[in-house]
Short mmCIF file of C-alpha atoms in Angstrom, two decimals:
data_model
loop_
_atom_site.label_atom_id
_atom_site.label_comp_id
_atom_site.label_asym_id
_atom_site.label_seq_id
_atom_site.Cartn_x
_atom_site.Cartn_y
_atom_site.Cartn_z
CA MET A 1 -34.40 2.53 5.60
CA PRO A 2 -30.97 3.24 6.06
CA VAL A 3 -29.35 3.10 9.36
CA VAL A 4 -27.00 6.61 10.31
CA THR A 5 -24.27 5.55 12.69
CA SER A 6 -22.02 7.80 14.35
CA GLY A 7 -21.24 7.00 17.88
CA PRO A 8 -22.98 5.94 20.90
CA ALA A 9 -25.92 7.70 22.45
CA VAL A 10 -25.61 8.77 25.80
CA THR A 11 -28.84 10.21 27.03
CA SER A 12 -30.59 9.07 30.37
CA ARG A 13 -32.44 7.07 29.12
CA ASN A 14 -29.77 4.93 27.68
CA LEU A 15 -27.44 4.82 30.69
CA ARG A 16 -30.52 3.61 32.59
CA MET A 17 -30.97 0.81 30.44
CA MET A 18 -27.15 0.32 30.49
CA GLU A 19 -27.58 0.51 34.41
CA ASP A 20 -30.13 -1.97 34.54
CA ALA A 21 -28.40 -4.61 32.19
CA LEU A 22 -25.46 -4.11 33.84
CA GLY A 23 -27.12 -4.61 37.24
CA ALA A 24 -28.55 -7.97 35.96
CA LEU A 25 -25.00 -9.31 34.68
CA ARG A 26 -23.65 -8.68 38.12
CA ALA A 27 -26.26 -10.29 39.51
CA THR A 28 -25.47 -13.60 37.20
CA GLY A 29 -22.06 -13.72 38.27
CA PHE A 30 -20.25 -11.34 35.57
CA PRO A 31 -17.83 -8.70 37.41
CA LEU A 32 -18.07 -5.49 36.65
CA ASP A 33 -15.87 -4.63 33.91
CA VAL A 34 -16.76 -7.89 32.27
CA GLY A 35 -20.10 -7.14 32.44
CA LEU A 36 -19.37 -3.66 30.45
CA ASP A 37 -17.69 -5.67 28.18
CA VAL A 38 -20.23 -7.95 27.73
CA LEU A 39 -22.65 -4.77 26.98
CA HIS A 40 -20.23 -3.48 24.19
CA SER A 41 -20.00 -6.21 22.59
CA LEU A 42 -23.66 -7.18 22.25
CA THR A 43 -24.55 -3.56 21.15
CA GLY A 44 -22.14 -3.88 19.06
CA PHE A 45 -23.07 -6.92 17.09
CA VAL A 46 -26.36 -6.01 16.92
CA VAL A 47 -25.84 -2.76 15.51
CA GLY A 48 -23.20 -4.11 12.98
CA HIS A 49 -25.90 -6.48 11.88
CA VAL A 50 -28.11 -4.03 11.01
CA VAL A 51 -25.57 -1.29 9.53
CA THR A 52 -24.54 -3.96 7.16
CA GLY A 53 -28.16 -5.33 5.95
CA GLY A 54 -28.58 -8.32 8.69
CA ARG A 55 -31.76 -8.40 7.99
CA ARG A 56 -31.71 -9.89 4.60
CA GLU A 57 -32.33 -13.40 4.16
CA ALA A 58 -29.22 -15.65 4.57
CA SER A 59 -29.61 -17.08 1.23
CA GLU A 60 -29.96 -13.70 -0.27
CA LYS A 61 -26.55 -12.73 1.01
CA VAL A 62 -24.88 -15.78 -0.57
CA ARG A 63 -26.74 -15.63 -4.23
CA HIS A 64 -23.44 -14.17 -5.61
CA LEU A 65 -21.79 -17.53 -4.88
CA SER A 66 -24.61 -19.54 -6.64
CA ASP A 67 -22.13 -18.94 -9.77
CA VAL A 68 -19.26 -19.91 -8.92
CA ASP A 69 -16.97 -22.64 -10.83
CA ALA A 70 -17.72 -25.77 -8.18
CA ALA A 71 -14.76 -27.76 -9.62
CA GLU A 72 -12.51 -24.78 -9.01
CA PHE A 73 -14.35 -23.40 -5.35
CA PRO A 74 -16.06 -26.97 -4.37
CA LEU A 75 -16.13 -25.52 -0.74
CA LEU A 76 -17.68 -22.42 -1.63
CA ALA A 77 -20.28 -24.02 -3.82
CA GLU A 78 -21.28 -26.91 -1.21
CA ALA A 79 -21.48 -24.08 1.30
CA ALA A 80 -23.86 -21.55 -1.02
CA ALA A 81 -25.60 -24.55 -1.57
CA ARG A 82 -26.55 -25.35 1.87
CA VAL A 83 -27.32 -22.02 3.04
CA GLU A 84 -29.70 -21.40 0.23
CA ARG A 85 -31.33 -24.64 1.76
CA ARG A 86 -31.42 -23.61 5.25
CA GLN A 87 -34.69 -22.03 6.89
CA GLY A 88 -35.41 -18.65 8.32
CA SER A 89 -33.91 -15.49 7.57
CA ASN A 90 -32.30 -15.12 10.97
CA SER A 91 -30.01 -18.04 11.29
CA ARG A 92 -26.65 -16.65 10.45
CA PHE A 93 -27.45 -14.16 13.19
CA ASP A 94 -28.95 -16.69 15.67
CA PHE A 95 -25.87 -18.76 14.97
CA ALA A 96 -23.56 -15.87 15.56
CA LEU A 97 -25.65 -14.68 18.94
CA ASP A 98 -25.24 -18.36 20.31
CA ALA A 99 -21.80 -18.56 19.60
CA MET A 100 -21.06 -15.13 21.47
CA LEU A 101 -23.20 -16.08 24.12
CA ALA A 102 -21.25 -19.15 24.74
CA GLY A 103 -18.40 -17.64 24.65
CA LEU A 104 -19.29 -14.82 27.39
CA GLU A 105 -20.39 -17.60 29.57
CA VAL A 106 -17.01 -18.86 29.86
CA ALA A 107 -15.58 -15.31 30.46
CA ARG A 108 -18.17 -15.16 33.20
CA THR A 109 -17.23 -18.71 34.85
CA SER A 110 -13.34 -18.54 34.27
CA GLY A 111 -12.98 -15.14 35.54
CA ARG A 112 -11.92 -13.91 32.19
#
């Protein structure tokens, strides 16, 4: 099923969820402006993941690289082979989310 995006859905329910999330972020030490940046960053990442077909297997996304000439593109060939051997459909998503959260923690503790 295709996902259609146009802009943020500003509804009372969404605003309540944002308010609650912002309260939780504030309680853990995020300044309000940084907390709002966190919400927008995470939301954009997740929506972008869905819109670009992120639910497909990581190996399916790099299958087109399996036929590259390994002599000419050895790094791409090896990287594609490694991705095809990995388990789990969310490994790329999990990696990116973990990296983003680690960076957001740095922003929280450094005052940005």
